[in-house]
Amino acid sequence: MFLFRLLFVVVFIYLISFVVRNFFVRPFRQGYQERDQSSQAKRARQNEGKTSLNTNGQGRTHDNHQIGEYVDYEEVDDDDKAS
């Protein structure tokens, strides 16, 4: 008798989970997927032909003087060395 009750409870829980998945979760998931696809297509149409620029910071241009080092140089005339 105990085995029959246990089997009945297991089958009942499986059926409840099956019904919940197929009649409640799946339609919501499909609705969200369709909404996401339509919004992505709409965004792609809106952004067509636009140019975007990624900047460092919040749109401010800045010079980083700590990159590299400054080297003084002097031009040498090649004609003076030939003599």
PDB file of N, CA, C and O in Angstrom:
ATOM      1  N   MET A   1       0.811  -1.184   0.000  1.00  0.00           N
ATOM      2  CA  MET A   1       0.000   0.000   0.000  1.00  0.00           C
ATOM      3  C   MET A   1       0.867   1.266   0.000  1.00  0.00           C
ATOM      4  O   MET A   1       0.533   2.233  -0.667  1.00  0.00           O
ATOM      5  N   PHE A   2       1.966   1.260   0.779  1.00  0.00           N
ATOM      6  CA  PHE A   2       2.883   2.393   0.841  1.00  0.00           C
ATOM      7  C   PHE A   2       3.509   2.654  -0.528  1.00  0.00           C
ATOM      8  O   PHE A   2       3.639   3.806  -0.948  1.00  0.00           O
ATOM      9  N   LEU A   3       3.884   1.598  -1.226  1.00  0.00           N
ATOM     10  CA  LEU A   3       4.498   1.718  -2.543  1.00  0.00           C
ATOM     11  C   LEU A   3       3.521   2.330  -3.540  1.00  0.00           C
ATOM     12  O   LEU A   3       3.903   3.152  -4.379  1.00  0.00           O
ATOM     13  N   PHE A   4       2.261   1.960  -3.441  1.00  0.00           N
ATOM     14  CA  PHE A   4       1.241   2.516  -4.329  1.00  0.00           C
ATOM     15  C   PHE A   4       1.071   4.019  -4.089  1.00  0.00           C
ATOM     16  O   PHE A   4       0.986   4.799  -5.039  1.00  0.00           O
ATOM     17  N   ARG A   5       1.045   4.437  -2.835  1.00  0.00           N
ATOM     18  CA  ARG A   5       0.919   5.859  -2.518  1.00  0.00           C
ATOM     19  C   ARG A   5       2.134   6.645  -3.004  1.00  0.00           C
ATOM     20  O   ARG A   5       2.006   7.744  -3.541  1.00  0.00           O
ATOM     21  N   LEU A   6       3.318   6.095  -2.785  1.00  0.00           N
ATOM     22  CA  LEU A   6       4.545   6.747  -3.240  1.00  0.00           C
ATOM     23  C   LEU A   6       4.555   6.895  -4.751  1.00  0.00           C
ATOM     24  O   LEU A   6       4.881   7.966  -5.286  1.00  0.00           O
ATOM     25  N   LEU A   7       4.177   5.862  -5.455  1.00  0.00           N
ATOM     26  CA  LEU A   7       4.115   5.909  -6.914  1.00  0.00           C
ATOM     27  C   LEU A   7       3.091   6.948  -7.362  1.00  0.00           C
ATOM     28  O   LEU A   7       3.334   7.703  -8.313  1.00  0.00           O
ATOM     29  N   PHE A   8       1.942   6.991  -6.709  1.00  0.00           N
ATOM     30  CA  PHE A   8       0.908   7.957  -7.039  1.00  0.00           C
ATOM     31  C   PHE A   8       1.414   9.394  -6.842  1.00  0.00           C
ATOM     32  O   PHE A   8       1.199  10.262  -7.694  1.00  0.00           O
ATOM     33  N   VAL A   9       2.122   9.665  -5.762  1.00  0.00           N
ATOM     34  CA  VAL A   9       2.650  11.001  -5.485  1.00  0.00           C
ATOM     35  C   VAL A   9       3.695  11.394  -6.527  1.00  0.00           C
ATOM     36  O   VAL A   9       3.691  12.521  -7.040  1.00  0.00           O
ATOM     37  N   VAL A  10       4.568  10.482  -6.880  1.00  0.00           N
ATOM     38  CA  VAL A  10       5.607  10.773  -7.873  1.00  0.00           C
ATOM     39  C   VAL A  10       4.974  11.075  -9.232  1.00  0.00           C
ATOM     40  O   VAL A  10       5.341  12.045  -9.904  1.00  0.00           O
ATOM     41  N   VAL A  11       4.007  10.262  -9.645  1.00  0.00           N
ATOM     42  CA  VAL A  11       3.337  10.488 -10.930  1.00  0.00           C
ATOM     43  C   VAL A  11       2.562  11.798 -10.893  1.00  0.00           C
ATOM     44  O   VAL A  11       2.570  12.566 -11.865  1.00  0.00           O
ATOM     45  N   PHE A  12       1.920  12.109  -9.794  1.00  0.00           N
ATOM     46  CA  PHE A  12       1.170  13.350  -9.659  1.00  0.00           C
ATOM     47  C   PHE A  12       2.095  14.563  -9.763  1.00  0.00           C
ATOM     48  O   PHE A  12       1.793  15.524 -10.463  1.00  0.00           O
ATOM     49  N   ILE A  13       3.218  14.522  -9.091  1.00  0.00           N
ATOM     50  CA  ILE A  13       4.181  15.626  -9.157  1.00  0.00           C
ATOM     51  C   ILE A  13       4.714  15.785 -10.577  1.00  0.00           C
ATOM     52  O   ILE A  13       4.845  16.898 -11.086  1.00  0.00           O
ATOM     53  N   TYR A  14       5.002  14.679 -11.263  1.00  0.00           N
ATOM     54  CA  TYR A  14       5.480  14.750 -12.645  1.00  0.00           C
ATOM     55  C   TYR A  14       4.423  15.375 -13.547  1.00  0.00           C
ATOM     56  O   TYR A  14       4.737  16.228 -14.379  1.00  0.00           O
ATOM     57  N   LEU A  15       3.174  14.972 -13.405  1.00  0.00           N
ATOM     58  CA  LEU A  15       2.106  15.527 -14.234  1.00  0.00           C
ATOM     59  C   LEU A  15       1.911  17.016 -13.969  1.00  0.00           C
ATOM     60  O   LEU A  15       1.707  17.789 -14.906  1.00  0.00           O
ATOM     61  N   ILE A  16       1.971  17.420 -12.724  1.00  0.00           N
ATOM     62  CA  ILE A  16       1.830  18.843 -12.390  1.00  0.00           C
ATOM     63  C   ILE A  16       2.962  19.646 -13.019  1.00  0.00           C
ATOM     64  O   ILE A  16       2.738  20.702 -13.627  1.00  0.00           O
ATOM     65  N   SER A  17       4.195  19.147 -12.934  1.00  0.00           N
ATOM     66  CA  SER A  17       5.319  19.874 -13.526  1.00  0.00           C
ATOM     67  C   SER A  17       5.196  19.917 -15.046  1.00  0.00           C
ATOM     68  O   SER A  17       5.526  20.923 -15.678  1.00  0.00           O
ATOM     69  N   PHE A  18       4.702  18.847 -15.654  1.00  0.00           N
ATOM     70  CA  PHE A  18       4.495  18.807 -17.103  1.00  0.00           C
ATOM     71  C   PHE A  18       3.475  19.858 -17.528  1.00  0.00           C
ATOM     72  O   PHE A  18       3.686  20.606 -18.485  1.00  0.00           O
ATOM     73  N   VAL A  19       2.376  19.928 -16.808  1.00  0.00           N
ATOM     74  CA  VAL A  19       1.320  20.889 -17.134  1.00  0.00           C
ATOM     75  C   VAL A  19       1.825  22.316 -16.952  1.00  0.00           C
ATOM     76  O   VAL A  19       1.601  23.187 -17.801  1.00  0.00           O
ATOM     77  N   VAL A  20       2.532  22.572 -15.881  1.00  0.00           N
ATOM     78  CA  VAL A  20       3.039  23.920 -15.637  1.00  0.00           C
ATOM     79  C   VAL A  20       4.023  24.327 -16.724  1.00  0.00           C
ATOM     80  O   VAL A  20       3.962  25.443 -17.248  1.00  0.00           O
ATOM     81  N   ARG A  21       4.930  23.435 -17.094  1.00  0.00           N
ATOM     82  CA  ARG A  21       5.909  23.761 -18.144  1.00  0.00           C
ATOM     83  C   ARG A  21       5.238  24.031 -19.474  1.00  0.00           C
ATOM     84  O   ARG A  21       5.579  24.992 -20.172  1.00  0.00           O
ATOM     85  N   ASN A  22       4.324  23.190 -19.883  1.00  0.00           N
ATOM     86  CA  ASN A  22       3.756  23.299 -21.229  1.00  0.00           C
ATOM     87  C   ASN A  22       2.666  24.351 -21.367  1.00  0.00           C
ATOM     88  O   ASN A  22       2.476  24.883 -22.458  1.00  0.00           O
ATOM     89  N   PHE A  23       1.959  24.655 -20.313  1.00  0.00           N
ATOM     90  CA  PHE A  23       0.847  25.588 -20.445  1.00  0.00           C
ATOM     91  C   PHE A  23       1.108  26.952 -19.836  1.00  0.00           C
ATOM     92  O   PHE A  23       0.358  27.883 -20.096  1.00  0.00           O
ATOM     93  N   PHE A  24       2.132  27.082 -19.050  1.00  0.00           N
ATOM     94  CA  PHE A  24       2.403  28.382 -18.426  1.00  0.00           C
ATOM     95  C   PHE A  24       3.774  28.928 -18.794  1.00  0.00           C
ATOM     96  O   PHE A  24       3.893  30.074 -19.216  1.00  0.00           O
ATOM     97  N   VAL A  25       4.812  28.144 -18.640  1.00  0.00           N
ATOM     98  CA  VAL A  25       6.174  28.644 -18.842  1.00  0.00           C
ATOM     99  C   VAL A  25       6.482  28.826 -20.319  1.00  0.00           C
ATOM    100  O   VAL A  25       7.012  29.870 -20.727  1.00  0.00           O
ATOM    101  N   ARG A  26       6.180  27.853 -21.153  1.00  0.00           N
ATOM    102  CA  ARG A  26       6.531  27.919 -22.572  1.00  0.00           C
ATOM    103  C   ARG A  26       5.883  29.115 -23.287  1.00  0.00           C
ATOM    104  O   ARG A  26       6.569  29.818 -24.041  1.00  0.00           O
ATOM    105  N   PRO A  27       4.594  29.388 -23.113  1.00  0.00           N
ATOM    106  CA  PRO A  27       4.023  30.572 -23.790  1.00  0.00           C
ATOM    107  C   PRO A  27       4.667  31.891 -23.358  1.00  0.00           C
ATOM    108  O   PRO A  27       4.895  32.772 -24.183  1.00  0.00           O
ATOM    109  N   PHE A  28       4.979  32.025 -22.078  1.00  0.00           N
ATOM    110  CA  PHE A  28       5.645  33.242 -21.618  1.00  0.00           C
ATOM    111  C   PHE A  28       7.030  33.370 -22.231  1.00  0.00           C
ATOM    112  O   PHE A  28       7.433  34.441 -22.669  1.00  0.00           O
ATOM    113  N   ARG A  29       7.757  32.271 -22.279  1.00  0.00           N
ATOM    114  CA  ARG A  29       9.100  32.290 -22.856  1.00  0.00           C
ATOM    115  C   ARG A  29       9.049  32.660 -24.333  1.00  0.00           C
ATOM    116  O   ARG A  29       9.843  33.461 -24.818  1.00  0.00           O
ATOM    117  N   GLN A  30       8.098  32.095 -25.070  1.00  0.00           N
ATOM    118  CA  GLN A  30       7.972  32.411 -26.492  1.00  0.00           C
ATOM    119  C   GLN A  30       7.590  33.873 -26.693  1.00  0.00           C
ATOM    120  O   GLN A  30       8.085  34.531 -27.604  1.00  0.00           O
ATOM    121  N   GLY A  31       6.715  34.373 -25.845  1.00  0.00           N
ATOM    122  CA  GLY A  31       6.323  35.777 -25.952  1.00  0.00           C
ATOM    123  C   GLY A  31       7.489  36.710 -25.717  1.00  0.00           C
ATOM    124  O   GLY A  31       7.672  37.688 -26.443  1.00  0.00           O
ATOM    125  N   TYR A  32       8.313  36.406 -24.726  1.00  0.00           N
ATOM    126  CA  TYR A  32       9.487  37.239 -24.460  1.00  0.00           C
ATOM    127  C   TYR A  32      10.500  37.150 -25.599  1.00  0.00           C
ATOM    128  O   TYR A  32      11.108  38.148 -25.968  1.00  0.00           O
ATOM    129  N   GLN A  33      10.681  35.968 -26.176  1.00  0.00           N
ATOM    130  CA  GLN A  33      11.625  35.819 -27.284  1.00  0.00           C
ATOM    131  C   GLN A  33      11.155  36.610 -28.497  1.00  0.00           C
ATOM    132  O   GLN A  33      11.952  37.277 -29.158  1.00  0.00           O
ATOM    133  N   GLU A  34       9.870  36.549 -28.796  1.00  0.00           N
ATOM    134  CA  GLU A  34       9.341  37.307 -29.933  1.00  0.00           C
ATOM    135  C   GLU A  34       9.479  38.805 -29.703  1.00  0.00           C
ATOM    136  O   GLU A  34       9.820  39.556 -30.614  1.00  0.00           O
ATOM    137  N   ARG A  35       9.232  39.244 -28.479  1.00  0.00           N
ATOM    138  CA  ARG A  35       9.358  40.661 -28.166  1.00  0.00           C
ATOM    139  C   ARG A  35      10.808  41.120 -28.305  1.00  0.00           C
ATOM    140  O   ARG A  35      11.088  42.185 -28.848  1.00  0.00           O
ATOM    141  N   ASP A  36      11.750  40.296 -27.827  1.00  0.00           N
ATOM    142  CA  ASP A  36      13.161  40.647 -27.939  1.00  0.00           C
ATOM    143  C   ASP A  36      13.599  40.708 -29.392  1.00  0.00           C
ATOM    144  O   ASP A  36      14.339  41.609 -29.794  1.00  0.00           O
ATOM    145  N   GLN A  37      13.148  39.760 -30.205  1.00  0.00           N
ATOM    146  CA  GLN A  37      13.525  39.752 -31.617  1.00  0.00           C
ATOM    147  C   GLN A  37      12.974  40.971 -32.333  1.00  0.00           C
ATOM    148  O   GLN A  37      13.659  41.589 -33.151  1.00  0.00           O
ATOM    149  N   SER A  38      11.737  41.336 -32.040  1.00  0.00           N
ATOM    150  CA  SER A  38      11.154  42.499 -32.713  1.00  0.00           C
ATOM    151  C   SER A  38      11.835  43.795 -32.260  1.00  0.00           C
ATOM    152  O   SER A  38      12.046  44.693 -33.061  1.00  0.00           O
ATOM    153  N   SER A  39      12.209  43.876 -30.986  1.00  0.00           N
ATOM    154  CA  SER A  39      12.878  45.086 -30.523  1.00  0.00           C
ATOM    155  C   SER A  39      14.295  45.185 -31.090  1.00  0.00           C
ATOM    156  O   SER A  39      14.762  46.274 -31.394  1.00  0.00           O
ATOM    157  N   GLN A  40      14.977  44.048 -31.271  1.00  0.00           N
ATOM    158  CA  GLN A  40      16.304  44.075 -31.880  1.00  0.00           C
ATOM    159  C   GLN A  40      16.217  44.503 -33.336  1.00  0.00           C
ATOM    160  O   GLN A  40      17.044  45.277 -33.814  1.00  0.00           O
ATOM    161  N   ALA A  41      15.212  44.020 -34.050  1.00  0.00           N
ATOM    162  CA  ALA A  41      15.046  44.412 -35.451  1.00  0.00           C
ATOM    163  C   ALA A  41      14.724  45.901 -35.548  1.00  0.00           C
ATOM    164  O   ALA A  41      15.238  46.598 -36.429  1.00  0.00           O
ATOM    165  N   LYS A  42      13.888  46.396 -34.634  1.00  0.00           N
ATOM    166  CA  LYS A  42      13.540  47.815 -34.634  1.00  0.00           C
ATOM    167  C   LYS A  42      14.770  48.670 -34.346  1.00  0.00           C
ATOM    168  O   LYS A  42      14.995  49.686 -34.993  1.00  0.00           O
ATOM    169  N   ARG A  43      15.593  48.233 -33.373  1.00  0.00           N
ATOM    170  CA  ARG A  43      16.812  48.966 -33.047  1.00  0.00           C
ATOM    171  C   ARG A  43      17.778  48.971 -34.226  1.00  0.00           C
ATOM    172  O   ARG A  43      18.432  49.975 -34.499  1.00  0.00           O
ATOM    173  N   ALA A  44      17.862  47.856 -34.931  1.00  0.00           N
ATOM    174  CA  ALA A  44      18.769  47.780 -36.088  1.00  0.00           C
ATOM    175  C   ALA A  44      18.311  48.737 -37.177  1.00  0.00           C
ATOM    176  O   ALA A  44      19.128  49.383 -37.839  1.00  0.00           O
ATOM    177  N   ARG A  45      16.994  48.836 -37.386  1.00  0.00           N
ATOM    178  CA  ARG A  45      16.477  49.764 -38.393  1.00  0.00           C
ATOM    179  C   ARG A  45      16.720  51.208 -37.984  1.00  0.00           C
ATOM    180  O   ARG A  45      17.011  52.059 -38.817  1.00  0.00           O
ATOM    181  N   GLN A  46      16.616  51.516 -36.695  1.00  0.00           N
ATOM    182  CA  GLN A  46      16.827  52.886 -36.232  1.00  0.00           C
ATOM    183  C   GLN A  46      18.291  53.283 -36.346  1.00  0.00           C
ATOM    184  O   GLN A  46      18.601  54.436 -36.636  1.00  0.00           O
ATOM    185  N   ASN A  47      19.206  52.364 -36.111  1.00  0.00           N
ATOM    186  CA  ASN A  47      20.633  52.678 -36.104  1.00  0.00           C
ATOM    187  C   ASN A  47      21.261  52.589 -37.488  1.00  0.00           C
ATOM    188  O   ASN A  47      22.441  52.868 -37.630  1.00  0.00           O
ATOM    189  N   GLU A  48      20.513  52.227 -38.494  1.00  0.00           N
ATOM    190  CA  GLU A  48      21.084  52.074 -39.823  1.00  0.00           C
ATOM    191  C   GLU A  48      21.553  53.428 -40.349  1.00  0.00           C
ATOM    192  O   GLU A  48      20.826  54.402 -40.357  1.00  0.00           O
ATOM    193  N   GLY A  49      22.785  53.496 -40.785  1.00  0.00           N
ATOM    194  CA  GLY A  49      23.340  54.711 -41.346  1.00  0.00           C
ATOM    195  C   GLY A  49      23.935  55.670 -40.329  1.00  0.00           C
ATOM    196  O   GLY A  49      24.512  56.667 -40.698  1.00  0.00           O
ATOM    197  N   LYS A  50      23.817  55.372 -39.056  1.00  0.00           N
ATOM    198  CA  LYS A  50      24.380  56.240 -38.029  1.00  0.00           C
ATOM    199  C   LYS A  50      25.805  55.807 -37.716  1.00  0.00           C
ATOM    200  O   LYS A  50      26.148  54.643 -37.821  1.00  0.00           O
ATOM    201  N   THR A  51      26.604  56.756 -37.320  1.00  0.00           N
ATOM    202  CA  THR A  51      27.982  56.481 -36.952  1.00  0.00           C
ATOM    203  C   THR A  51      28.138  56.696 -35.462  1.00  0.00           C
ATOM    204  O   THR A  51      27.644  57.686 -34.916  1.00  0.00           O
ATOM    205  N   SER A  52      28.814  55.768 -34.821  1.00  0.00           N
ATOM    206  CA  SER A  52      29.041  55.928 -33.387  1.00  0.00           C
ATOM    207  C   SER A  52      30.530  56.038 -33.141  1.00  0.00           C
ATOM    208  O   SER A  52      31.342  55.480 -33.861  1.00  0.00           O
ATOM    209  N   LEU A  53      30.884  56.750 -32.098  1.00  0.00           N
ATOM    210  CA  LEU A  53      32.276  56.977 -31.745  1.00  0.00           C
ATOM    211  C   LEU A  53      32.458  56.611 -30.287  1.00  0.00           C
ATOM    212  O   LEU A  53      31.797  57.175 -29.411  1.00  0.00           O
ATOM    213  N   ASN A  54      33.318  55.658 -30.029  1.00  0.00           N
ATOM    214  CA  ASN A  54      33.616  55.272 -28.652  1.00  0.00           C
ATOM    215  C   ASN A  54      34.739  56.145 -28.134  1.00  0.00           C
ATOM    216  O   ASN A  54      35.785  56.255 -28.757  1.00  0.00           O
ATOM    217  N   THR A  55      34.520  56.796 -27.008  1.00  0.00           N
ATOM    218  CA  THR A  55      35.536  57.671 -26.439  1.00  0.00           C
ATOM    219  C   THR A  55      35.908  57.179 -25.062  1.00  0.00           C
ATOM    220  O   THR A  55      35.153  56.458 -24.417  1.00  0.00           O
ATOM    221  N   ASN A  56      37.065  57.591 -24.605  1.00  0.00           N
ATOM    222  CA  ASN A  56      37.473  57.308 -23.236  1.00  0.00           C
ATOM    223  C   ASN A  56      36.876  58.378 -22.351  1.00  0.00           C
ATOM    224  O   ASN A  56      37.025  59.554 -22.612  1.00  0.00           O
ATOM    225  N   GLY A  57      36.236  57.984 -21.317  1.00  0.00           N
ATOM    226  CA  GLY A  57      35.634  58.962 -20.418  1.00  0.00           C
ATOM    227  C   GLY A  57      34.207  59.241 -20.818  1.00  0.00           C
ATOM    228  O   GLY A  57      33.531  58.429 -21.415  1.00  0.00           O
ATOM    229  N   GLN A  58      33.756  60.418 -20.518  1.00  0.00           N
ATOM    230  CA  GLN A  58      32.371  60.772 -20.752  1.00  0.00           C
ATOM    231  C   GLN A  58      32.262  61.748 -21.913  1.00  0.00           C
ATOM    232  O   GLN A  58      31.725  62.842 -21.787  1.00  0.00           O
ATOM    233  N   GLY A  59      32.784  61.351 -23.062  1.00  0.00           N
ATOM    234  CA  GLY A  59      32.686  62.194 -24.233  1.00  0.00           C
ATOM    235  C   GLY A  59      33.711  63.293 -24.287  1.00  0.00           C
ATOM    236  O   GLY A  59      33.688  64.117 -25.173  1.00  0.00           O
ATOM    237  N   ARG A  60      34.612  63.344 -23.337  1.00  0.00           N
ATOM    238  CA  ARG A  60      35.631  64.386 -23.309  1.00  0.00           C
ATOM    239  C   ARG A  60      36.870  63.883 -24.043  1.00  0.00           C
ATOM    240  O   ARG A  60      37.256  62.743 -23.893  1.00  0.00           O
ATOM    241  N   THR A  61      37.469  64.752 -24.807  1.00  0.00           N
ATOM    242  CA  THR A  61      38.744  64.402 -25.406  1.00  0.00           C
ATOM    243  C   THR A  61      39.839  64.831 -24.448  1.00  0.00           C
ATOM    244  O   THR A  61      39.733  65.851 -23.780  1.00  0.00           O
ATOM    245  N   HIS A  62      40.863  64.043 -24.373  1.00  0.00           N
ATOM    246  CA  HIS A  62      41.942  64.386 -23.461  1.00  0.00           C
ATOM    247  C   HIS A  62      43.259  63.872 -24.036  1.00  0.00           C
ATOM    248  O   HIS A  62      43.299  62.918 -24.780  1.00  0.00           O
ATOM    249  N   ASP A  63      44.318  64.565 -23.704  1.00  0.00           N
ATOM    250  CA  ASP A  63      45.657  64.153 -24.095  1.00  0.00           C
ATOM    251  C   ASP A  63      46.329  63.540 -22.890  1.00  0.00           C
ATOM    252  O   ASP A  63      46.343  64.125 -21.812  1.00  0.00           O
ATOM    253  N   ASN A  64      46.896  62.402 -23.080  1.00  0.00           N
ATOM    254  CA  ASN A  64      47.612  61.765 -21.988  1.00  0.00           C
ATOM    255  C   ASN A  64      49.090  62.013 -22.221  1.00  0.00           C
ATOM    256  O   ASN A  64      49.703  61.409 -23.095  1.00  0.00           O
ATOM    257  N   HIS A  65      49.675  62.936 -21.468  1.00  0.00           N
ATOM    258  CA  HIS A  65      51.070  63.312 -21.657  1.00  0.00           C
ATOM    259  C   HIS A  65      52.027  62.288 -21.060  1.00  0.00           C
ATOM    260  O   HIS A  65      53.228  62.424 -21.190  1.00  0.00           O
ATOM    261  N   GLN A  66      51.512  61.294 -20.418  1.00  0.00           N
ATOM    262  CA  GLN A  66      52.383  60.298 -19.819  1.00  0.00           C
ATOM    263  C   GLN A  66      52.689  59.150 -20.780  1.00  0.00           C
ATOM    264  O   GLN A  66      53.415  58.240 -20.433  1.00  0.00           O
ATOM    265  N   ILE A  67      52.134  59.200 -21.976  1.00  0.00           N
ATOM    266  CA  ILE A  67      52.397  58.145 -22.954  1.00  0.00           C
ATOM    267  C   ILE A  67      53.640  58.538 -23.746  1.00  0.00           C
ATOM    268  O   ILE A  67      53.695  59.591 -24.366  1.00  0.00           O
ATOM    269  N   GLY A  68      54.663  57.699 -23.742  1.00  0.00           N
ATOM    270  CA  GLY A  68      55.891  57.962 -24.485  1.00  0.00           C
ATOM    271  C   GLY A  68      56.723  59.040 -23.835  1.00  0.00           C
ATOM    272  O   GLY A  68      56.472  59.491 -22.725  1.00  0.00           O
ATOM    273  N   GLU A  69      57.765  59.467 -24.555  1.00  0.00           N
ATOM    274  CA  GLU A  69      58.594  60.539 -24.030  1.00  0.00           C
ATOM    275  C   GLU A  69      58.994  61.449 -25.184  1.00  0.00           C
ATOM    276  O   GLU A  69      59.013  61.052 -26.344  1.00  0.00           O
ATOM    277  N   TYR A  70      59.317  62.673 -24.846  1.00  0.00           N
ATOM    278  CA  TYR A  70      59.683  63.673 -25.841  1.00  0.00           C
ATOM    279  C   TYR A  70      61.195  63.634 -26.045  1.00  0.00           C
ATOM    280  O   TYR A  70      61.957  63.636 -25.083  1.00  0.00           O
ATOM    281  N   VAL A  71      61.592  63.575 -27.308  1.00  0.00           N
ATOM    282  CA  VAL A  71      63.024  63.511 -27.619  1.00  0.00           C
ATOM    283  C   VAL A  71      63.381  64.717 -28.487  1.00  0.00           C
ATOM    284  O   VAL A  71      62.776  64.933 -29.532  1.00  0.00           O
ATOM    285  N   ASP A  72      64.375  65.508 -28.042  1.00  0.00           N
ATOM    286  CA  ASP A  72      64.875  66.617 -28.862  1.00  0.00           C
ATOM    287  C   ASP A  72      65.761  66.054 -29.963  1.00  0.00           C
ATOM    288  O   ASP A  72      66.497  65.086 -29.768  1.00  0.00           O
ATOM    289  N   TYR A  73      65.681  66.650 -31.110  1.00  0.00           N
ATOM    290  CA  TYR A  73      66.580  66.234 -32.181  1.00  0.00           C
ATOM    291  C   TYR A  73      67.076  67.464 -32.916  1.00  0.00           C
ATOM    292  O   TYR A  73      66.508  68.525 -32.852  1.00  0.00           O
ATOM    293  N   GLU A  74      68.159  67.253 -33.604  1.00  0.00           N
ATOM    294  CA  GLU A  74      68.802  68.344 -34.332  1.00  0.00           C
ATOM    295  C   GLU A  74      69.060  67.869 -35.748  1.00  0.00           C
ATOM    296  O   GLU A  74      69.582  66.777 -35.965  1.00  0.00           O
ATOM    297  N   GLU A  75      68.672  68.694 -36.705  1.00  0.00           N
ATOM    298  CA  GLU A  75      68.892  68.302 -38.094  1.00  0.00           C
ATOM    299  C   GLU A  75      70.358  68.529 -38.449  1.00  0.00           C
ATOM    300  O   GLU A  75      70.957  69.539 -38.100  1.00  0.00           O
ATOM    301  N   VAL A  76      70.915  67.553 -39.134  1.00  0.00           N
ATOM    302  CA  VAL A  76      72.315  67.634 -39.546  1.00  0.00           C
ATOM    303  C   VAL A  76      72.342  67.689 -41.055  1.00  0.00           C
ATOM    304  O   VAL A  76      71.716  66.864 -41.722  1.00  0.00           O
ATOM    305  N   ASP A  77      73.098  68.612 -41.580  1.00  0.00           N
ATOM    306  CA  ASP A  77      73.211  68.749 -43.030  1.00  0.00           C
ATOM    307  C   ASP A  77      74.265  67.771 -43.520  1.00  0.00           C
ATOM    308  O   ASP A  77      75.406  67.757 -43.048  1.00  0.00           O
ATOM    309  N   ASP A  78      73.923  66.910 -44.447  1.00  0.00           N
ATOM    310  CA  ASP A  78      74.827  65.874 -44.945  1.00  0.00           C
ATOM    311  C   ASP A  78      75.988  66.481 -45.763  1.00  0.00           C
ATOM    312  O   ASP A  78      77.064  65.880 -45.832  1.00  0.00           O
ATOM    313  N   ASP A  79      75.830  67.644 -46.356  1.00  0.00           N
ATOM    314  CA  ASP A  79      76.884  68.253 -47.160  1.00  0.00           C
ATOM    315  C   ASP A  79      78.075  68.657 -46.291  1.00  0.00           C
ATOM    316  O   ASP A  79      79.210  68.611 -46.740  1.00  0.00           O
ATOM    317  N   ASP A  80      77.897  69.052 -45.042  1.00  0.00           N
ATOM    318  CA  ASP A  80      78.975  69.469 -44.155  1.00  0.00           C
ATOM    319  C   ASP A  80      79.843  68.267 -43.783  1.00  0.00           C
ATOM    320  O   ASP A  80      81.052  68.400 -43.610  1.00  0.00           O
ATOM    321  N   LYS A  81      79.304  67.102 -43.627  1.00  0.00           N
ATOM    322  CA  LYS A  81      80.060  65.926 -43.224  1.00  0.00           C
ATOM    323  C   LYS A  81      80.915  65.392 -44.373  1.00  0.00           C
ATOM    324  O   LYS A  81      81.926  64.741 -44.148  1.00  0.00           O
ATOM    325  N   ALA A  82      80.515  65.628 -45.609  1.00  0.00           N
ATOM    326  CA  ALA A  82      81.244  65.098 -46.756  1.00  0.00           C
ATOM    327  C   ALA A  82      82.598  65.784 -46.918  1.00  0.00           C
ATOM    328  O   ALA A  82      83.517  65.238 -47.512  1.00  0.00           O
ATOM    329  N   SER A  83      82.835  66.952 -46.426  1.00  0.00           N
ATOM    330  CA  SER A  83      84.103  67.664 -46.633  1.00  0.00           C
ATOM    331  C   SER A  83      85.183  67.307 -45.687  1.00  0.00           C
ATOM    332  O   SER A  83      85.227  66.580 -44.828  1.00  0.00           O
TER     333      SER A  83
END
